[in-house]
């Protein structure tokens, strides 16, 4: 199984090819012509037994193209019941966001941003819109593994059937993404269980998007409405996973939560928090990190 990822930015472009072999995932990197877009192309072979439990004489065909695109700058709330913000507030948010991006972009110097935390709509939206604001490319590590596995159902089946194989693939994907710049990456919720993965995230700036579990449970329950699971069962399962992974999440450079943002902005309830609110707070935290880094570098030069 082969995935070719062509990443292009204002300054450079590179080709990354992922080879799925029987025991592990191998990569190599080479030059590529400049491209006006970032895209993924998938070509198949029959070498990756962890994804396909079939004989080597049976070919598993997975093909298609996944075009990355820019996402429009709109506000997305945590709840469908949120009262729409006024036009004045939206304009003010947009101006604040643009100003913050203008201030912070030179300091970032193309550093990638990795978002960790339990998978949720808010985490994904923050990643997509943050990438759009910074003119970065956006990737979801679980989606990359899932595309090769054959889709979301195949991914879930792989996790249950061959958890070790999935983790190895996830690590190799993060290894390649961490070698690139100008990316916003939504990291799979369970990736922090691995010390190797945590080390790879140090190649950029890591942010924990800490969304309340009851919100994530409602989203998950809605997705599996056809099953017998109820929200309490899903919440119990998520709570167990959260407790298992929270120490890994806590190693992130900064933590952003809608509860904290709502408190800072003096909102009456957390449902009023928009994606733009979360992004502005994320950029504020990144700005603090950049300032602290410069101070440390300045102090080190004195010796």
PDB file of C-alpha atoms in Angstrom:
ATOM      1  CA  UNK A   1       0.000   0.000   0.000  1.00  0.00           C
ATOM      2  CA  UNK A   2       1.463   3.370  -0.940  1.00  0.00           C
ATOM      3  CA  UNK A   3       0.398   6.907  -0.031  1.00  0.00           C
ATOM      4  CA  UNK A   4       2.002   9.864  -1.731  1.00  0.00           C
ATOM      5  CA  UNK A   5       1.709  13.187   0.086  1.00  0.00           C
ATOM      6  CA  UNK A   6       2.775  16.296  -1.818  1.00  0.00           C
ATOM      7  CA  UNK A   7       3.126  19.310   0.477  1.00  0.00           C
ATOM      8  CA  UNK A   8       3.785  22.734  -0.952  1.00  0.00           C
ATOM      9  CA  UNK A   9       4.135  26.086   0.745  1.00  0.00           C
ATOM     10  CA  UNK A  10       5.280  29.538  -0.249  1.00  0.00           C
ATOM     11  CA  UNK A  11       8.921  28.562   0.043  1.00  0.00           C
ATOM     12  CA  UNK A  12       9.224  24.902  -0.781  1.00  0.00           C
ATOM     13  CA  UNK A  13       7.534  21.700  -1.736  1.00  0.00           C
ATOM     14  CA  UNK A  14       8.325  18.066  -1.032  1.00  0.00           C
ATOM     15  CA  UNK A  15       7.021  14.617  -1.809  1.00  0.00           C
ATOM     16  CA  UNK A  16       6.463  12.082   0.966  1.00  0.00           C
ATOM     17  CA  UNK A  17       5.732   8.478   0.099  1.00  0.00           C
ATOM     18  CA  UNK A  18       4.425   6.005   2.677  1.00  0.00           C
ATOM     19  CA  UNK A  19       5.069   2.297   2.045  1.00  0.00           C
ATOM     20  CA  UNK A  20       3.032  -0.213   4.048  1.00  0.00           C
ATOM     21  CA  UNK A  21       5.003  -3.450   4.432  1.00  0.00           C
ATOM     22  CA  UNK A  22       4.186  -6.640   6.374  1.00  0.00           C
ATOM     23  CA  UNK A  23       5.835  -5.606   9.631  1.00  0.00           C
ATOM     24  CA  UNK A  24       6.095  -1.850   9.619  1.00  0.00           C
ATOM     25  CA  UNK A  25       5.620   1.327   7.632  1.00  0.00           C
ATOM     26  CA  UNK A  26       8.564   2.711   5.683  1.00  0.00           C
ATOM     27  CA  UNK A  27       9.012   6.193   4.318  1.00  0.00           C
ATOM     28  CA  UNK A  28      11.238   8.088   1.992  1.00  0.00           C
ATOM     29  CA  UNK A  29      11.331  11.718   1.053  1.00  0.00           C
ATOM     30  CA  UNK A  30      12.280  13.300  -2.255  1.00  0.00           C
ATOM     31  CA  UNK A  31      11.950  16.482  -4.243  1.00  0.00           C
ATOM     32  CA  UNK A  32       8.782  17.320  -6.105  1.00  0.00           C
ATOM     33  CA  UNK A  33       7.706  19.974  -8.602  1.00  0.00           C
ATOM     34  CA  UNK A  34       5.942  22.969  -7.171  1.00  0.00           C
ATOM     35  CA  UNK A  35       2.215  22.514  -6.912  1.00  0.00           C
ATOM     36  CA  UNK A  36      -0.594  24.985  -6.381  1.00  0.00           C
ATOM     37  CA  UNK A  37      -2.258  22.703  -3.855  1.00  0.00           C
ATOM     38  CA  UNK A  38      -1.562  20.085  -1.245  1.00  0.00           C
ATOM     39  CA  UNK A  39      -3.109  16.735  -2.040  1.00  0.00           C
ATOM     40  CA  UNK A  40      -3.032  13.065  -1.233  1.00  0.00           C
ATOM     41  CA  UNK A  41      -3.088  10.258  -3.766  1.00  0.00           C
ATOM     42  CA  UNK A  42      -3.510   6.627  -2.841  1.00  0.00           C
ATOM     43  CA  UNK A  43      -2.210   3.638  -4.807  1.00  0.00           C
ATOM     44  CA  UNK A  44      -2.528   0.034  -3.732  1.00  0.00           C
ATOM     45  CA  UNK A  45      -0.367  -3.052  -3.456  1.00  0.00           C
ATOM     46  CA  UNK A  46      -0.887  -6.152  -1.336  1.00  0.00           C
ATOM     47  CA  UNK A  47       1.935  -5.883   1.167  1.00  0.00           C
ATOM     48  CA  UNK A  48       0.313  -4.522   4.306  1.00  0.00           C
ATOM     49  CA  UNK A  49      -1.055  -7.457   6.269  1.00  0.00           C
ATOM     50  CA  UNK A  50      -1.979  -5.387   9.306  1.00  0.00           C
ATOM     51  CA  UNK A  51      -4.618  -3.562   7.314  1.00  0.00           C
ATOM     52  CA  UNK A  52      -5.791  -6.504   5.213  1.00  0.00           C
ATOM     53  CA  UNK A  53      -6.021  -9.930   6.836  1.00  0.00           C
ATOM     54  CA  UNK A  54      -5.986 -11.665   3.448  1.00  0.00           C
ATOM     55  CA  UNK A  55      -3.455 -13.855   1.657  1.00  0.00           C
ATOM     56  CA  UNK A  56      -0.678 -12.126  -0.273  1.00  0.00           C
ATOM     57  CA  UNK A  57      -2.207 -13.423  -3.515  1.00  0.00           C
ATOM     58  CA  UNK A  58      -5.353 -11.350  -2.913  1.00  0.00           C
ATOM     59  CA  UNK A  59      -5.063  -7.700  -3.850  1.00  0.00           C
ATOM     60  CA  UNK A  60      -6.818  -5.088  -1.718  1.00  0.00           C
ATOM     61  CA  UNK A  61      -7.710  -2.182  -3.938  1.00  0.00           C
ATOM     62  CA  UNK A  62      -7.845   1.235  -2.308  1.00  0.00           C
ATOM     63  CA  UNK A  63      -7.662   4.196  -4.619  1.00  0.00           C
ATOM     64  CA  UNK A  64      -8.801   7.792  -4.834  1.00  0.00           C
ATOM     65  CA  UNK A  65      -7.706  11.367  -4.368  1.00  0.00           C
ATOM     66  CA  UNK A  66      -8.266  13.538  -1.337  1.00  0.00           C
ATOM     67  CA  UNK A  67      -7.986  17.220  -2.178  1.00  0.00           C
ATOM     68  CA  UNK A  68      -7.139  19.467   0.748  1.00  0.00           C
ATOM     69  CA  UNK A  69      -8.989  22.760   0.635  1.00  0.00           C
ATOM     70  CA  UNK A  70      -9.181  26.005   2.509  1.00  0.00           C
ATOM     71  CA  UNK A  71     -12.043  26.365   4.918  1.00  0.00           C
ATOM     72  CA  UNK A  72     -14.140  29.555   4.991  1.00  0.00           C
ATOM     73  CA  UNK A  73     -13.722  31.777   8.013  1.00  0.00           C
ATOM     74  CA  UNK A  74     -17.003  31.223   9.808  1.00  0.00           C
ATOM     75  CA  UNK A  75     -17.850  30.668  13.458  1.00  0.00           C
ATOM     76  CA  UNK A  76     -18.831  27.231  14.714  1.00  0.00           C
ATOM     77  CA  UNK A  77     -20.293  26.842  18.184  1.00  0.00           C
ATOM     78  CA  UNK A  78     -20.208  23.937  20.591  1.00  0.00           C
ATOM     79  CA  UNK A  79     -23.963  23.614  20.460  1.00  0.00           C
ATOM     80  CA  UNK A  80     -26.618  23.783  17.763  1.00  0.00           C
ATOM     81  CA  UNK A  81     -28.747  25.727  20.233  1.00  0.00           C
ATOM     82  CA  UNK A  82     -26.370  28.650  20.424  1.00  0.00           C
ATOM     83  CA  UNK A  83     -27.879  32.049  19.712  1.00  0.00           C
ATOM     84  CA  UNK A  84     -26.083  33.552  16.666  1.00  0.00           C
ATOM     85  CA  UNK A  85     -23.622  36.319  17.475  1.00  0.00           C
ATOM     86  CA  UNK A  86     -24.391  39.825  16.227  1.00  0.00           C
ATOM     87  CA  UNK A  87     -22.711  41.157  13.112  1.00  0.00           C
ATOM     88  CA  UNK A  88     -20.696  43.625  15.203  1.00  0.00           C
ATOM     89  CA  UNK A  89     -19.279  40.843  17.394  1.00  0.00           C
ATOM     90  CA  UNK A  90     -18.411  38.714  14.355  1.00  0.00           C
ATOM     91  CA  UNK A  91     -16.627  41.632  12.684  1.00  0.00           C
ATOM     92  CA  UNK A  92     -14.752  42.377  15.912  1.00  0.00           C
ATOM     93  CA  UNK A  93     -13.709  38.717  16.225  1.00  0.00           C
ATOM     94  CA  UNK A  94     -12.494  38.620  12.618  1.00  0.00           C
ATOM     95  CA  UNK A  95     -10.447  41.805  13.046  1.00  0.00           C
ATOM     96  CA  UNK A  96      -8.960  40.522  16.290  1.00  0.00           C
ATOM     97  CA  UNK A  97      -8.077  37.208  14.666  1.00  0.00           C
ATOM     98  CA  UNK A  98      -6.457  38.863  11.634  1.00  0.00           C
ATOM     99  CA  UNK A  99      -4.450  41.187  13.859  1.00  0.00           C
ATOM    100  CA  UNK A 100      -3.277  38.314  16.038  1.00  0.00           C
ATOM    101  CA  UNK A 101      -2.245  36.232  13.014  1.00  0.00           C
ATOM    102  CA  UNK A 102      -0.304  39.191  11.590  1.00  0.00           C
ATOM    103  CA  UNK A 103       1.558  39.587  14.878  1.00  0.00           C
ATOM    104  CA  UNK A 104       2.355  35.937  15.485  1.00  0.00           C
ATOM    105  CA  UNK A 105       3.122  34.567  11.992  1.00  0.00           C
ATOM    106  CA  UNK A 106       6.683  35.972  11.785  1.00  0.00           C
ATOM    107  CA  UNK A 107       7.480  34.533  15.219  1.00  0.00           C
ATOM    108  CA  UNK A 108       6.208  31.063  14.303  1.00  0.00           C
ATOM    109  CA  UNK A 109       8.723  30.756  11.459  1.00  0.00           C
ATOM    110  CA  UNK A 110       6.706  27.922   9.940  1.00  0.00           C
ATOM    111  CA  UNK A 111       6.588  25.786  13.096  1.00  0.00           C
ATOM    112  CA  UNK A 112       3.879  23.127  12.908  1.00  0.00           C
ATOM    113  CA  UNK A 113       1.070  22.984  15.463  1.00  0.00           C
ATOM    114  CA  UNK A 114      -0.196  19.690  16.875  1.00  0.00           C
ATOM    115  CA  UNK A 115      -3.623  19.548  18.513  1.00  0.00           C
ATOM    116  CA  UNK A 116      -4.085  16.756  21.061  1.00  0.00           C
ATOM    117  CA  UNK A 117      -7.076  15.748  23.140  1.00  0.00           C
ATOM    118  CA  UNK A 118     -10.184  13.601  22.851  1.00  0.00           C
ATOM    119  CA  UNK A 119     -11.567  13.596  19.312  1.00  0.00           C
ATOM    120  CA  UNK A 120     -14.414  16.087  18.942  1.00  0.00           C
ATOM    121  CA  UNK A 121     -16.049  18.463  16.485  1.00  0.00           C
ATOM    122  CA  UNK A 122     -14.556  21.427  18.336  1.00  0.00           C
ATOM    123  CA  UNK A 123     -11.023  20.026  18.113  1.00  0.00           C
ATOM    124  CA  UNK A 124     -11.401  19.354  14.384  1.00  0.00           C
ATOM    125  CA  UNK A 125     -12.912  22.779  13.700  1.00  0.00           C
ATOM    126  CA  UNK A 126     -10.167  24.553  15.625  1.00  0.00           C
ATOM    127  CA  UNK A 127      -7.600  22.666  13.543  1.00  0.00           C
ATOM    128  CA  UNK A 128      -9.223  23.465  10.202  1.00  0.00           C
ATOM    129  CA  UNK A 129      -9.872  27.143  10.854  1.00  0.00           C
ATOM    130  CA  UNK A 130      -6.506  27.688  12.553  1.00  0.00           C
ATOM    131  CA  UNK A 131      -4.783  26.251   9.476  1.00  0.00           C
ATOM    132  CA  UNK A 132      -6.847  28.552   7.275  1.00  0.00           C
ATOM    133  CA  UNK A 133      -6.016  31.624   9.378  1.00  0.00           C
ATOM    134  CA  UNK A 134      -2.265  30.876   9.362  1.00  0.00           C
ATOM    135  CA  UNK A 135      -2.250  29.704   5.722  1.00  0.00           C
ATOM    136  CA  UNK A 136      -1.016  26.310   6.872  1.00  0.00           C
ATOM    137  CA  UNK A 137      -1.998  22.905   5.546  1.00  0.00           C
ATOM    138  CA  UNK A 138      -4.318  20.767   7.669  1.00  0.00           C
ATOM    139  CA  UNK A 139      -4.034  17.044   8.378  1.00  0.00           C
ATOM    140  CA  UNK A 140      -5.878  14.627  10.642  1.00  0.00           C
ATOM    141  CA  UNK A 141      -3.546  11.769  11.570  1.00  0.00           C
ATOM    142  CA  UNK A 142      -6.394   9.320  12.173  1.00  0.00           C
ATOM    143  CA  UNK A 143      -7.854  10.149   8.762  1.00  0.00           C
ATOM    144  CA  UNK A 144      -4.548   9.392   7.041  1.00  0.00           C
ATOM    145  CA  UNK A 145      -4.393   5.951   8.638  1.00  0.00           C
ATOM    146  CA  UNK A 146      -8.125   5.474   8.065  1.00  0.00           C
ATOM    147  CA  UNK A 147      -7.943   6.265   4.343  1.00  0.00           C
ATOM    148  CA  UNK A 148      -5.487   3.426   3.883  1.00  0.00           C
ATOM    149  CA  UNK A 149      -7.403   1.074   6.155  1.00  0.00           C
ATOM    150  CA  UNK A 150     -10.498   1.516   3.985  1.00  0.00           C
ATOM    151  CA  UNK A 151     -12.580   4.092   5.836  1.00  0.00           C
ATOM    152  CA  UNK A 152     -13.828   4.776   9.348  1.00  0.00           C
ATOM    153  CA  UNK A 153     -15.414   1.360   9.852  1.00  0.00           C
ATOM    154  CA  UNK A 154     -12.252  -0.378   8.721  1.00  0.00           C
ATOM    155  CA  UNK A 155     -10.215   1.841  11.038  1.00  0.00           C
ATOM    156  CA  UNK A 156     -12.350   0.930  14.051  1.00  0.00           C
ATOM    157  CA  UNK A 157     -12.109  -2.726  13.103  1.00  0.00           C
ATOM    158  CA  UNK A 158      -8.331  -2.443  12.788  1.00  0.00           C
ATOM    159  CA  UNK A 159      -8.046  -0.818  16.229  1.00  0.00           C
ATOM    160  CA  UNK A 160     -10.028  -3.669  17.773  1.00  0.00           C
ATOM    161  CA  UNK A 161      -8.359  -6.458  15.793  1.00  0.00           C
ATOM    162  CA  UNK A 162      -4.766  -5.284  15.635  1.00  0.00           C
ATOM    163  CA  UNK A 163      -4.208  -2.400  18.059  1.00  0.00           C
ATOM    164  CA  UNK A 164      -0.438  -2.806  17.904  1.00  0.00           C
ATOM    165  CA  UNK A 165      -0.453  -2.542  14.119  1.00  0.00           C
ATOM    166  CA  UNK A 166      -2.618   0.574  14.236  1.00  0.00           C
ATOM    167  CA  UNK A 167      -0.320   2.217  16.790  1.00  0.00           C
ATOM    168  CA  UNK A 168       2.759   1.466  14.689  1.00  0.00           C
ATOM    169  CA  UNK A 169       1.109   2.998  11.648  1.00  0.00           C
ATOM    170  CA  UNK A 170      -0.010   6.029  13.653  1.00  0.00           C
ATOM    171  CA  UNK A 171       3.542   6.563  14.918  1.00  0.00           C
ATOM    172  CA  UNK A 172       5.014   6.383  11.424  1.00  0.00           C
ATOM    173  CA  UNK A 173       2.466   8.876  10.103  1.00  0.00           C
ATOM    174  CA  UNK A 174       3.320  11.299  12.929  1.00  0.00           C
ATOM    175  CA  UNK A 175       7.015  10.737  12.299  1.00  0.00           C
ATOM    176  CA  UNK A 176       6.628  11.907   8.724  1.00  0.00           C
ATOM    177  CA  UNK A 177       4.288  14.802   9.493  1.00  0.00           C
ATOM    178  CA  UNK A 178       6.590  16.049  12.269  1.00  0.00           C
ATOM    179  CA  UNK A 179       9.419  16.374   9.736  1.00  0.00           C
ATOM    180  CA  UNK A 180       7.433  18.935   7.779  1.00  0.00           C
ATOM    181  CA  UNK A 181       6.618  22.567   8.494  1.00  0.00           C
ATOM    182  CA  UNK A 182       3.602  24.858   8.181  1.00  0.00           C
ATOM    183  CA  UNK A 183       1.108  22.211   9.250  1.00  0.00           C
ATOM    184  CA  UNK A 184      -1.767  22.069  11.705  1.00  0.00           C
ATOM    185  CA  UNK A 185      -2.244  18.427  12.685  1.00  0.00           C
ATOM    186  CA  UNK A 186      -5.174  17.012  14.642  1.00  0.00           C
ATOM    187  CA  UNK A 187      -3.531  14.109  16.436  1.00  0.00           C
ATOM    188  CA  UNK A 188      -5.554  10.978  17.188  1.00  0.00           C
ATOM    189  CA  UNK A 189      -6.900  10.965  20.745  1.00  0.00           C
ATOM    190  CA  UNK A 190      -4.997   7.841  21.790  1.00  0.00           C
ATOM    191  CA  UNK A 191      -1.673   8.800  20.203  1.00  0.00           C
ATOM    192  CA  UNK A 192      -0.380  10.252  23.478  1.00  0.00           C
ATOM    193  CA  UNK A 193      -0.141   6.787  25.030  1.00  0.00           C
ATOM    194  CA  UNK A 194       3.209   6.385  23.251  1.00  0.00           C
ATOM    195  CA  UNK A 195       6.358   8.108  24.515  1.00  0.00           C
ATOM    196  CA  UNK A 196       7.674   7.979  20.942  1.00  0.00           C
ATOM    197  CA  UNK A 197       4.657   9.934  19.711  1.00  0.00           C
ATOM    198  CA  UNK A 198       5.028  12.482  22.501  1.00  0.00           C
ATOM    199  CA  UNK A 199       8.657  12.992  21.496  1.00  0.00           C
ATOM    200  CA  UNK A 200       7.607  13.551  17.873  1.00  0.00           C
ATOM    201  CA  UNK A 201       5.158  16.253  18.949  1.00  0.00           C
ATOM    202  CA  UNK A 202       8.102  18.205  20.396  1.00  0.00           C
ATOM    203  CA  UNK A 203       9.098  18.999  16.798  1.00  0.00           C
ATOM    204  CA  UNK A 204       6.357  21.627  16.837  1.00  0.00           C
ATOM    205  CA  UNK A 205       3.984  23.330  19.247  1.00  0.00           C
ATOM    206  CA  UNK A 206       1.481  21.047  20.979  1.00  0.00           C
ATOM    207  CA  UNK A 207      -1.887  22.327  22.207  1.00  0.00           C
ATOM    208  CA  UNK A 208      -4.382  20.343  24.296  1.00  0.00           C
ATOM    209  CA  UNK A 209      -7.948  21.113  23.187  1.00  0.00           C
ATOM    210  CA  UNK A 210      -9.749  20.058  26.363  1.00  0.00           C
ATOM    211  CA  UNK A 211     -13.453  19.745  25.481  1.00  0.00           C
ATOM    212  CA  UNK A 212     -15.856  18.605  28.252  1.00  0.00           C
ATOM    213  CA  UNK A 213     -16.561  14.875  28.067  1.00  0.00           C
ATOM    214  CA  UNK A 214     -20.338  15.295  28.208  1.00  0.00           C
ATOM    215  CA  UNK A 215     -20.233  17.255  24.935  1.00  0.00           C
ATOM    216  CA  UNK A 216     -18.039  14.614  23.302  1.00  0.00           C
ATOM    217  CA  UNK A 217     -20.345  11.885  24.638  1.00  0.00           C
ATOM    218  CA  UNK A 218     -23.392  13.560  23.058  1.00  0.00           C
ATOM    219  CA  UNK A 219     -21.595  13.729  19.723  1.00  0.00           C
ATOM    220  CA  UNK A 220     -20.522  10.094  19.949  1.00  0.00           C
ATOM    221  CA  UNK A 221     -24.017   8.960  20.978  1.00  0.00           C
ATOM    222  CA  UNK A 222     -25.543  10.749  17.991  1.00  0.00           C
ATOM    223  CA  UNK A 223     -23.109   8.978  15.655  1.00  0.00           C
ATOM    224  CA  UNK A 224     -24.023   5.534  17.007  1.00  0.00           C
ATOM    225  CA  UNK A 225     -27.756   6.184  17.387  1.00  0.00           C
ATOM    226  CA  UNK A 226     -28.509   2.946  15.589  1.00  0.00           C
ATOM    227  CA  UNK A 227     -26.910   0.924  18.403  1.00  0.00           C
ATOM    228  CA  UNK A 228     -28.188   0.167  21.882  1.00  0.00           C
ATOM    229  CA  UNK A 229     -25.579   2.398  23.537  1.00  0.00           C
ATOM    230  CA  UNK A 230     -26.873   5.353  25.514  1.00  0.00           C
ATOM    231  CA  UNK A 231     -25.095   8.556  26.525  1.00  0.00           C
ATOM    232  CA  UNK A 232     -24.288   7.286  30.026  1.00  0.00           C
ATOM    233  CA  UNK A 233     -22.501   4.211  28.645  1.00  0.00           C
ATOM    234  CA  UNK A 234     -20.585   6.288  26.136  1.00  0.00           C
ATOM    235  CA  UNK A 235     -19.657   8.841  28.814  1.00  0.00           C
ATOM    236  CA  UNK A 236     -18.372   6.089  31.097  1.00  0.00           C
ATOM    237  CA  UNK A 237     -16.213   4.693  28.299  1.00  0.00           C
ATOM    238  CA  UNK A 238     -14.860   8.136  27.379  1.00  0.00           C
ATOM    239  CA  UNK A 239     -14.126   8.917  31.021  1.00  0.00           C
ATOM    240  CA  UNK A 240     -12.063   5.745  31.325  1.00  0.00           C
ATOM    241  CA  UNK A 241     -10.067   6.606  28.202  1.00  0.00           C
ATOM    242  CA  UNK A 242      -9.643  10.207  29.328  1.00  0.00           C
ATOM    243  CA  UNK A 243      -8.178   9.129  32.654  1.00  0.00           C
ATOM    244  CA  UNK A 244      -5.831   6.788  30.817  1.00  0.00           C
ATOM    245  CA  UNK A 245      -4.587   9.459  28.401  1.00  0.00           C
ATOM    246  CA  UNK A 246      -4.808  12.694  30.391  1.00  0.00           C
ATOM    247  CA  UNK A 247      -1.175  12.553  31.578  1.00  0.00           C
ATOM    248  CA  UNK A 248      -0.126  12.448  27.932  1.00  0.00           C
ATOM    249  CA  UNK A 249      -2.386  15.379  27.080  1.00  0.00           C
ATOM    250  CA  UNK A 250      -0.935  17.319  30.009  1.00  0.00           C
ATOM    251  CA  UNK A 251       2.532  17.272  28.413  1.00  0.00           C
ATOM    252  CA  UNK A 252       1.260  19.701  25.738  1.00  0.00           C
ATOM    253  CA  UNK A 253       2.802  23.160  25.661  1.00  0.00           C
ATOM    254  CA  UNK A 254      -0.559  24.788  26.428  1.00  0.00           C
ATOM    255  CA  UNK A 255      -4.151  23.852  27.238  1.00  0.00           C
ATOM    256  CA  UNK A 256      -7.219  25.505  25.706  1.00  0.00           C
ATOM    257  CA  UNK A 257     -10.681  24.704  27.043  1.00  0.00           C
ATOM    258  CA  UNK A 258     -14.082  26.223  26.200  1.00  0.00           C
ATOM    259  CA  UNK A 259     -14.775  26.547  29.939  1.00  0.00           C
ATOM    260  CA  UNK A 260     -11.704  28.746  30.395  1.00  0.00           C
ATOM    261  CA  UNK A 261     -12.495  30.803  27.294  1.00  0.00           C
ATOM    262  CA  UNK A 262     -16.107  31.360  28.417  1.00  0.00           C
ATOM    263  CA  UNK A 263     -14.858  32.539  31.810  1.00  0.00           C
ATOM    264  CA  UNK A 264     -12.290  34.908  30.324  1.00  0.00           C
ATOM    265  CA  UNK A 265     -14.827  36.430  27.916  1.00  0.00           C
ATOM    266  CA  UNK A 266     -17.488  36.567  30.654  1.00  0.00           C
ATOM    267  CA  UNK A 267     -20.013  34.563  28.670  1.00  0.00           C
ATOM    268  CA  UNK A 268     -23.112  33.428  30.529  1.00  0.00           C
ATOM    269  CA  UNK A 269     -22.637  29.842  29.352  1.00  0.00           C
ATOM    270  CA  UNK A 270     -20.082  27.728  27.539  1.00  0.00           C
ATOM    271  CA  UNK A 271     -22.339  27.254  24.499  1.00  0.00           C
ATOM    272  CA  UNK A 272     -21.605  30.854  23.503  1.00  0.00           C
ATOM    273  CA  UNK A 273     -17.951  30.014  22.805  1.00  0.00           C
ATOM    274  CA  UNK A 274     -17.204  30.009  19.067  1.00  0.00           C
ATOM    275  CA  UNK A 275     -14.404  28.425  17.110  1.00  0.00           C
ATOM    276  CA  UNK A 276     -12.929  31.875  16.519  1.00  0.00           C
ATOM    277  CA  UNK A 277     -12.887  32.430  20.286  1.00  0.00           C
ATOM    278  CA  UNK A 278     -10.949  29.180  20.692  1.00  0.00           C
ATOM    279  CA  UNK A 279      -8.525  30.075  17.893  1.00  0.00           C
ATOM    280  CA  UNK A 280      -7.821  33.548  19.297  1.00  0.00           C
ATOM    281  CA  UNK A 281      -7.101  32.006  22.697  1.00  0.00           C
ATOM    282  CA  UNK A 282      -4.879  29.378  21.032  1.00  0.00           C
ATOM    283  CA  UNK A 283      -2.902  32.117  19.281  1.00  0.00           C
ATOM    284  CA  UNK A 284      -2.611  34.023  22.568  1.00  0.00           C
ATOM    285  CA  UNK A 285      -1.092  30.950  24.207  1.00  0.00           C
ATOM    286  CA  UNK A 286       1.270  30.394  21.271  1.00  0.00           C
ATOM    287  CA  UNK A 287       2.333  34.034  21.513  1.00  0.00           C
ATOM    288  CA  UNK A 288       3.172  33.523  25.208  1.00  0.00           C
ATOM    289  CA  UNK A 289       5.205  30.436  24.337  1.00  0.00           C
ATOM    290  CA  UNK A 290       7.117  32.315  21.635  1.00  0.00           C
ATOM    291  CA  UNK A 291       7.824  35.181  24.055  1.00  0.00           C
ATOM    292  CA  UNK A 292       9.098  32.757  26.712  1.00  0.00           C
ATOM    293  CA  UNK A 293      11.300  31.012  24.151  1.00  0.00           C
ATOM    294  CA  UNK A 294      12.875  34.316  23.085  1.00  0.00           C
ATOM    295  CA  UNK A 295      13.568  35.227  26.709  1.00  0.00           C
ATOM    296  CA  UNK A 296      15.264  31.878  27.326  1.00  0.00           C
ATOM    297  CA  UNK A 297      17.363  32.234  24.173  1.00  0.00           C
ATOM    298  CA  UNK A 298      18.368  35.752  25.201  1.00  0.00           C
ATOM    299  CA  UNK A 299      19.339  34.530  28.665  1.00  0.00           C
ATOM    300  CA  UNK A 300      21.386  31.666  27.199  1.00  0.00           C
ATOM    301  CA  UNK A 301      23.381  34.046  25.001  1.00  0.00           C
ATOM    302  CA  UNK A 302      24.701  35.825  28.078  1.00  0.00           C
ATOM    303  CA  UNK A 303      26.726  32.768  29.084  1.00  0.00           C
TER     304      UNK A 303
END
